[in-house]
PDB file of C-alpha atoms and ligand atoms in Angstrom:
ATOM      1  CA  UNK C  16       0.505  -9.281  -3.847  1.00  0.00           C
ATOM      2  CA  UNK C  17      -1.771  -6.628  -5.237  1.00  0.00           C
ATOM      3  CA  UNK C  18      -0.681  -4.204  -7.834  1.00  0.00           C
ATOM      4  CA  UNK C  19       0.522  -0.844  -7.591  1.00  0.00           C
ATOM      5  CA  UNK C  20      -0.104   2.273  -9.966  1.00  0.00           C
ATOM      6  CA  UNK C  21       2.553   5.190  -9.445  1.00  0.00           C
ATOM      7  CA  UNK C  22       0.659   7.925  -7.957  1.00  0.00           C
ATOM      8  CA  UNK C  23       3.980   9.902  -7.244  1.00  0.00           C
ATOM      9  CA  UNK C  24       7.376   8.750  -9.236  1.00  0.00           C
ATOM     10  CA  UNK C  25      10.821   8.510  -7.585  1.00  0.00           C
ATOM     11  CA  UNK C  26      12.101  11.801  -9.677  1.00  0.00           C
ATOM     12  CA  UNK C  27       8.753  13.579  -8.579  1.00  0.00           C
ATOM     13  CA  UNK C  28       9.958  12.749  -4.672  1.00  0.00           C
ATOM     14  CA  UNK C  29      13.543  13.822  -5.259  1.00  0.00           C
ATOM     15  CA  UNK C  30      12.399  16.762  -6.764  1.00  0.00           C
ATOM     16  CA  UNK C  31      10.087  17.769  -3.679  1.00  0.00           C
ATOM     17  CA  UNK C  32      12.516  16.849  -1.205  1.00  0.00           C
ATOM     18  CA  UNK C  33      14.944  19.322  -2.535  1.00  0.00           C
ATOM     19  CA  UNK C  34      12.212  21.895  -2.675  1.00  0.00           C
ATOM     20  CA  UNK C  35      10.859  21.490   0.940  1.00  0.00           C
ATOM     21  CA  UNK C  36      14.567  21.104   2.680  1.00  0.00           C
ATOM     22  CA  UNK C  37      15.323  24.680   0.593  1.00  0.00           C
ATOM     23  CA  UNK C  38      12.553  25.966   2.615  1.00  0.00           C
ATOM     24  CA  UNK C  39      13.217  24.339   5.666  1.00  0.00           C
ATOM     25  CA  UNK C  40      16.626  25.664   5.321  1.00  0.00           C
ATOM     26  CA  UNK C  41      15.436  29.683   4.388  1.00  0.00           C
ATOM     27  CA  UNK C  42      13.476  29.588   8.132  1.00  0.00           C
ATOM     28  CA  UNK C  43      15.601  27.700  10.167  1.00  0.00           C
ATOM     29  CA  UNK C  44      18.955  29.660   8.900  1.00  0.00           C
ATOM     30  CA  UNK C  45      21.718  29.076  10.744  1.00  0.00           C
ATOM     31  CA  UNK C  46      19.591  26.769  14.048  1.00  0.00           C
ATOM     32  CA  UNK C  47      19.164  23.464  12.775  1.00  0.00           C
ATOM     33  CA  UNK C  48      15.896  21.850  14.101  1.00  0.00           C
ATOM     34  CA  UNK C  49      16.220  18.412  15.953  1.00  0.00           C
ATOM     35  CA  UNK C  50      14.108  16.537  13.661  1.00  0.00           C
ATOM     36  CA  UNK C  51      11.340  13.834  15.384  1.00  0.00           C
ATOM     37  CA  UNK C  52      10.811  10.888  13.323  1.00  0.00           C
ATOM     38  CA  UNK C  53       7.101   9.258  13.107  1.00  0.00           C
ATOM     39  CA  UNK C  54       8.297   5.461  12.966  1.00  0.00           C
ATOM     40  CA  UNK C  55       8.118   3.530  10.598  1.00  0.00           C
ATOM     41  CA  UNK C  56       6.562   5.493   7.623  1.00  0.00           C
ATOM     42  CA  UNK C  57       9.007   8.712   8.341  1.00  0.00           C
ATOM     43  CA  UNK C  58      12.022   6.566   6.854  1.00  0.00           C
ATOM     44  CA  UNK C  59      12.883   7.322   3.631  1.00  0.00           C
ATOM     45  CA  UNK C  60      11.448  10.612   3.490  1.00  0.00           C
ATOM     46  CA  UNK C  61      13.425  11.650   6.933  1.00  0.00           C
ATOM     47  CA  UNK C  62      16.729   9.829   5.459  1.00  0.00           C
ATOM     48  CA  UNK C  63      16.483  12.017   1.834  1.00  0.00           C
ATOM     49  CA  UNK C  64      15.036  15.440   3.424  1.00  0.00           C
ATOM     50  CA  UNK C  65      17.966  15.458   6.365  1.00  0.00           C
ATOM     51  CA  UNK C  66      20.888  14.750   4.408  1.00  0.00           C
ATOM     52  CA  UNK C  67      19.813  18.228   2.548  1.00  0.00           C
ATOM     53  CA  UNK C  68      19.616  20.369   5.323  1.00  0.00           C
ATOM     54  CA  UNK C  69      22.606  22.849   6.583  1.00  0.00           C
ATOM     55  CA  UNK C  70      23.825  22.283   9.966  1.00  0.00           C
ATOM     56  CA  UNK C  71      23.701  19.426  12.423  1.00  0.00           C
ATOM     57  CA  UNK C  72      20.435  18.222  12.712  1.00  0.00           C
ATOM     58  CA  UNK C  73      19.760  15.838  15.877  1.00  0.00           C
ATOM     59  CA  UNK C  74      17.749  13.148  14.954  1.00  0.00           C
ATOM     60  CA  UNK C  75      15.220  11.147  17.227  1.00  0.00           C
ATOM     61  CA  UNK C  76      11.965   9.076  16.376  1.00  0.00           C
ATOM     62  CA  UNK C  77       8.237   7.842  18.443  1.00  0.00           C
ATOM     63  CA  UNK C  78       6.680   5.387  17.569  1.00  0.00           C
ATOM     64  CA  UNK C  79       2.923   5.411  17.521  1.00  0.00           C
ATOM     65  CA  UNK C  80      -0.619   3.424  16.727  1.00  0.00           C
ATOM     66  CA  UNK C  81      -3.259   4.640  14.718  1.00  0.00           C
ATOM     67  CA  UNK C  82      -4.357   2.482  12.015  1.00  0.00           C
ATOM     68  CA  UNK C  83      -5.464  -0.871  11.148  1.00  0.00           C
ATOM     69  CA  UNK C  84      -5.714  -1.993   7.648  1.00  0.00           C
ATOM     70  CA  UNK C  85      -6.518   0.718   5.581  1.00  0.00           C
ATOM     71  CA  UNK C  86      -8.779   2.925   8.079  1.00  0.00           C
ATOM     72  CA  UNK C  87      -7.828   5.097  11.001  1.00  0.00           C
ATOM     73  CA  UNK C  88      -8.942   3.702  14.028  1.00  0.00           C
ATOM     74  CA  UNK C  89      -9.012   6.624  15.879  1.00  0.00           C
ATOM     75  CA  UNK C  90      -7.125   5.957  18.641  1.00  0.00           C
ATOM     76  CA  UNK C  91      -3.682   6.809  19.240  1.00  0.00           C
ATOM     77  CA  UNK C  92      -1.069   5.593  21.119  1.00  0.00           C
ATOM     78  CA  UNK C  93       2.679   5.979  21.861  1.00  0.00           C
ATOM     79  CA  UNK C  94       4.439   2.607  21.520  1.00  0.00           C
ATOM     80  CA  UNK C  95       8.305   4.426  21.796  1.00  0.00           C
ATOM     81  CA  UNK C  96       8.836   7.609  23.065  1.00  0.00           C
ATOM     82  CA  UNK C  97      11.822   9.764  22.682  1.00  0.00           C
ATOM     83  CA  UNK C  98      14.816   9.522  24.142  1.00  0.00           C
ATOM     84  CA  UNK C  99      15.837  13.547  23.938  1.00  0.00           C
ATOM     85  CA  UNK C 100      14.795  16.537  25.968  1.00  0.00           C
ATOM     86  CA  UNK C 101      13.170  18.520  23.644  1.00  0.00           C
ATOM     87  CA  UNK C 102      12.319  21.484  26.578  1.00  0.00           C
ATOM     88  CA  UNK C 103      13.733  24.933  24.602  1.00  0.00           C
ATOM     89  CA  UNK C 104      14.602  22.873  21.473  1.00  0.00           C
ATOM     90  CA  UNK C 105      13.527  23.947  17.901  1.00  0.00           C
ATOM     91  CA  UNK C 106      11.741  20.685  17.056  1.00  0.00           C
ATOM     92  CA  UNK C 107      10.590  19.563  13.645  1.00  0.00           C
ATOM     93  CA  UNK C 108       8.163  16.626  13.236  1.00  0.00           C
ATOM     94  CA  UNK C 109       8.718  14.391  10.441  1.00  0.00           C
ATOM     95  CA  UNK C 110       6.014  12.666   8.514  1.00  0.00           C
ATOM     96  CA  UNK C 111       5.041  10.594   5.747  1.00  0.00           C
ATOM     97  CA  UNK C 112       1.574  11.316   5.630  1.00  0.00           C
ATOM     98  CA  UNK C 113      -0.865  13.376   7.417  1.00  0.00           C
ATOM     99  CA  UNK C 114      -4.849  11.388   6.716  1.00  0.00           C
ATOM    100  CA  UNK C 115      -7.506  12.613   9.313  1.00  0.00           C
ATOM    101  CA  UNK C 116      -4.253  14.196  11.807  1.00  0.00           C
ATOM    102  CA  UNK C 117      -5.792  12.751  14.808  1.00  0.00           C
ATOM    103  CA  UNK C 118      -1.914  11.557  14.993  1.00  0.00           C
ATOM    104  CA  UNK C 119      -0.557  14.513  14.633  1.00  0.00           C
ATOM    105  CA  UNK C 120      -2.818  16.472  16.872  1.00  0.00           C
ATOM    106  CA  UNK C 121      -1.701  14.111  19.564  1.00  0.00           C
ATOM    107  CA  UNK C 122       1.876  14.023  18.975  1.00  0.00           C
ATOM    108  CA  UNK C 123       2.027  17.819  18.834  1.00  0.00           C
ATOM    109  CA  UNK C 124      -0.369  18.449  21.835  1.00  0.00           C
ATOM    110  CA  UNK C 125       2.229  15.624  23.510  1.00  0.00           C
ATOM    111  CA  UNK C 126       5.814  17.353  22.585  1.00  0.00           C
ATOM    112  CA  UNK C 127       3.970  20.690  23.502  1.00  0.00           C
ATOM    113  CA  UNK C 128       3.568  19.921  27.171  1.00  0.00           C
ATOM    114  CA  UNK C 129       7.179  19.802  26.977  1.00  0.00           C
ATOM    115  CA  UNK C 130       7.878  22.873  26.301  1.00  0.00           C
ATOM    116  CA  UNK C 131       9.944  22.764  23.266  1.00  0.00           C
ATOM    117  CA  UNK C 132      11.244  26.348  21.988  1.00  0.00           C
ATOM    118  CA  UNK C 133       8.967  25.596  18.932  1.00  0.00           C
ATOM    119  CA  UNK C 134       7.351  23.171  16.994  1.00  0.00           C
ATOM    120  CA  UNK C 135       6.486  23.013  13.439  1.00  0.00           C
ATOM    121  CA  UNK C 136       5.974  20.045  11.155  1.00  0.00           C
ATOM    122  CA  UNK C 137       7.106  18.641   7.562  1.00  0.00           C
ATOM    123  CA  UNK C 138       5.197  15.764   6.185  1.00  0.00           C
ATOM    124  CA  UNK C 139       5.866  14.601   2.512  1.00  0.00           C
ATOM    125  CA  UNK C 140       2.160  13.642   1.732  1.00  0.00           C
ATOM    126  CA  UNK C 141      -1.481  15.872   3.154  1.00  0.00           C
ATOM    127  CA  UNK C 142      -5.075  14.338   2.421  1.00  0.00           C
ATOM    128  CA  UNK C 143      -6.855  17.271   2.616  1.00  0.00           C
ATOM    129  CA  UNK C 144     -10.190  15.614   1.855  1.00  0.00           C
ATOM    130  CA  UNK C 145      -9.658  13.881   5.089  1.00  0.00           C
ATOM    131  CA  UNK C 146      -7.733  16.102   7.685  1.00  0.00           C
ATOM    132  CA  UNK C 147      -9.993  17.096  10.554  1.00  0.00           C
ATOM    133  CA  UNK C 148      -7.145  17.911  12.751  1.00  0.00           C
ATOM    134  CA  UNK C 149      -6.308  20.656  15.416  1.00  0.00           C
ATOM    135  CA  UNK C 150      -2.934  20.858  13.884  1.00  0.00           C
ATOM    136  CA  UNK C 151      -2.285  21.437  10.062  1.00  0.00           C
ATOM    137  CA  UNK C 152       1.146  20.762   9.029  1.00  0.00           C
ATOM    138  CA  UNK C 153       3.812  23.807   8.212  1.00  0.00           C
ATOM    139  CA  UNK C 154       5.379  22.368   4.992  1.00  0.00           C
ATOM    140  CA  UNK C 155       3.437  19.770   2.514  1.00  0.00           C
ATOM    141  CA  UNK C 156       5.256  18.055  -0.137  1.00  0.00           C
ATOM    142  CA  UNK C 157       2.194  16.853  -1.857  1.00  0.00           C
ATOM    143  CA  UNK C 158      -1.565  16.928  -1.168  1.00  0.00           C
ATOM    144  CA  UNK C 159      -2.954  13.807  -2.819  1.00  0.00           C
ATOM    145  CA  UNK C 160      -6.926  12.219  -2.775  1.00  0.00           C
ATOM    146  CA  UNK C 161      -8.653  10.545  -0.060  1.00  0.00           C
ATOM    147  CA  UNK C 162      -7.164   7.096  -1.067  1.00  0.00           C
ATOM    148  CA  UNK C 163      -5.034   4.569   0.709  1.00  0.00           C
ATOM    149  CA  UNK C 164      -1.410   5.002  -0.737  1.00  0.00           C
ATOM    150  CA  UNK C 165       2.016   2.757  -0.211  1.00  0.00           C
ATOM    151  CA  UNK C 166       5.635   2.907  -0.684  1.00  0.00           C
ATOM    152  CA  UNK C 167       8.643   5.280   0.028  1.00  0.00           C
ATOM    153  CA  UNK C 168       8.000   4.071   3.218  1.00  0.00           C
ATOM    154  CA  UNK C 169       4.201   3.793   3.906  1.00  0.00           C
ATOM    155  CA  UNK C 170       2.769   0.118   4.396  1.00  0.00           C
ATOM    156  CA  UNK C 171      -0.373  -1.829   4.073  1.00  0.00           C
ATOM    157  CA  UNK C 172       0.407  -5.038   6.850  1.00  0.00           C
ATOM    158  CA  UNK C 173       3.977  -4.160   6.848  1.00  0.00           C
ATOM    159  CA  UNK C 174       4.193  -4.361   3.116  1.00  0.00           C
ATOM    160  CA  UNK C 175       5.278  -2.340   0.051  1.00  0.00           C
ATOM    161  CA  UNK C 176       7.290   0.034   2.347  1.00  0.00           C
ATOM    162  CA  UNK C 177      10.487   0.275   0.402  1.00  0.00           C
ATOM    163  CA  UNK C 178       8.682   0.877  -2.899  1.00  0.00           C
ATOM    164  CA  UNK C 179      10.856   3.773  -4.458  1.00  0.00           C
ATOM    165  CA  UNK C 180       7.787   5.427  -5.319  1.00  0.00           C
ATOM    166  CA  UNK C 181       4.446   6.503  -3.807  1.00  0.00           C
ATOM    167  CA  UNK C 182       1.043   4.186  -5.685  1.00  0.00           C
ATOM    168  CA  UNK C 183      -2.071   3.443  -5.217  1.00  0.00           C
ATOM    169  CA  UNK C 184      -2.940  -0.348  -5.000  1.00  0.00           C
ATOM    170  CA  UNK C 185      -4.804  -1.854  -7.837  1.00  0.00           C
ATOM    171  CA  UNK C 186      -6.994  -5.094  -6.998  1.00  0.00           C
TER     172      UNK C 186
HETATM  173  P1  IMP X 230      -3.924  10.101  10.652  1.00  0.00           P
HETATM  174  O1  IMP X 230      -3.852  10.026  12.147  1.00  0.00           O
HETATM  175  O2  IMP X 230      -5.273   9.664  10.141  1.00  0.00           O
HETATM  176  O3  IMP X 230      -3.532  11.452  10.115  1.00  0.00           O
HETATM  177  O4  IMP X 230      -2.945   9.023  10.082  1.00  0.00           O
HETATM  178  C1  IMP X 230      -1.617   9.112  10.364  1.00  0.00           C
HETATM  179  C2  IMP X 230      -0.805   7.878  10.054  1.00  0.00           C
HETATM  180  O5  IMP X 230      -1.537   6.824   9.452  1.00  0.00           O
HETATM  181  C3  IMP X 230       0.260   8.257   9.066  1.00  0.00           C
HETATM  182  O6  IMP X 230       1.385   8.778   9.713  1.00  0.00           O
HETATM  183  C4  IMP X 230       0.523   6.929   8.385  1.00  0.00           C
HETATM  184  O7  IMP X 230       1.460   6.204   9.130  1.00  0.00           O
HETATM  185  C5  IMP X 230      -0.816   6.252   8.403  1.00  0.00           C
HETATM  186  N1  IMP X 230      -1.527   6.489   7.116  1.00  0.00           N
HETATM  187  C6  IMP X 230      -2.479   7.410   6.855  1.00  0.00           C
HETATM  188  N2  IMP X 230      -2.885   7.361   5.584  1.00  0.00           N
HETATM  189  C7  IMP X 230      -2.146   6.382   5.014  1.00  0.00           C
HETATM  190  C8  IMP X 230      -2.076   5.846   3.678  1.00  0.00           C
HETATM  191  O8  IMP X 230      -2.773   6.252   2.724  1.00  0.00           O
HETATM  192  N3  IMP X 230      -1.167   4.845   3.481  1.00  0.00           N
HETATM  193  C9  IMP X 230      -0.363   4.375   4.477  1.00  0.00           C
HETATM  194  N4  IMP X 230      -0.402   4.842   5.718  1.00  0.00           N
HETATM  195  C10 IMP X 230      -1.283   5.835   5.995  1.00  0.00           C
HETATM  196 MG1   MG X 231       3.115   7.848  10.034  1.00  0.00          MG
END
């Protein structure tokens, strides 16, 4: 087990949480968004940031492959899709962290082709020094360095995910 260095505490998280659900609640006043999970890393951050927002909030989740190890791969692919018709639906995508956004670009070119009524996206961490996406996400919670991070629900191998806190891992 490597170590880990707190890059972003637990307080620091609750704190931004609160902050981007008041926003989310300002624009979407009144029309809850049904909220699309990006399994697994989406977790935490889509458990603490819905229980904050007003109204009743549909919930569903995809699952899809980008990475190996610590380096995008580059390709993309759906492994679950969702289960709701998101056609005239406000939908919000839920992430934990947005790296180069090849992901994103192909979820939200994906859930676009279905017509939802619009589309916008939360994700609690952006690596700007990275992104060279189509689509730039609509609220960030933090933008952090081009480094590999884990915890509040982001893995390396399936590990370190339920670290209460977002680190960097040590040697
Ligand atoms: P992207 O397609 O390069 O933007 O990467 C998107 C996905 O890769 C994220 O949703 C994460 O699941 C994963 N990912 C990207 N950077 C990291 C990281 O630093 N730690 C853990 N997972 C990451
Ligand atoms: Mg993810």
């Amino acid at each position: 087990m490597r170590s880990v260095e707190t890059l972003i505490s637990e307080d620091e998280i609750r704190e931004k949480v609160s902050e981007l659900a008041e926003l989310i609640n300002g624009d979407y006043a009144g029309n809850p968004p049904l909220l699309v999970g990006i399994l697994k890393g989406c977790i935490y951050f889509l458990a603490d940031l819905s229980r904050q927002l007003h109204g009743h909030c549909a919930i569903d989740f995809m699952a899809i492959e980008s990475y190996d190890g610590e380096s995008s791969t580059g390709a993309v692919k759906i492994r679950m899709d969702l289960a709701t018709n998101i056609e005239g639906r406000d939908v919000l995508i839920v992430e934990d962290i947005v790296d180069t956004g090849m992901t994103l670009s192909y979820v939200a070119e994906l859930l676009m082709s279905r017509k939802p009524r619009s589309l916008r996206v939360v994700t609690l961490l952006f690596k700007p020094g990275s992104f060279k996406g189509s689509c730039k996400p609509d609220f960030i919670g933090f933008e952090i360095p081009n480094e590999f991070v884990v915890g509040y629900g982001m893995d390396l191998g399936e590990e370190y995910r339920n670290l209460k806190f977002v680190g960097r891992l040590g040697t």
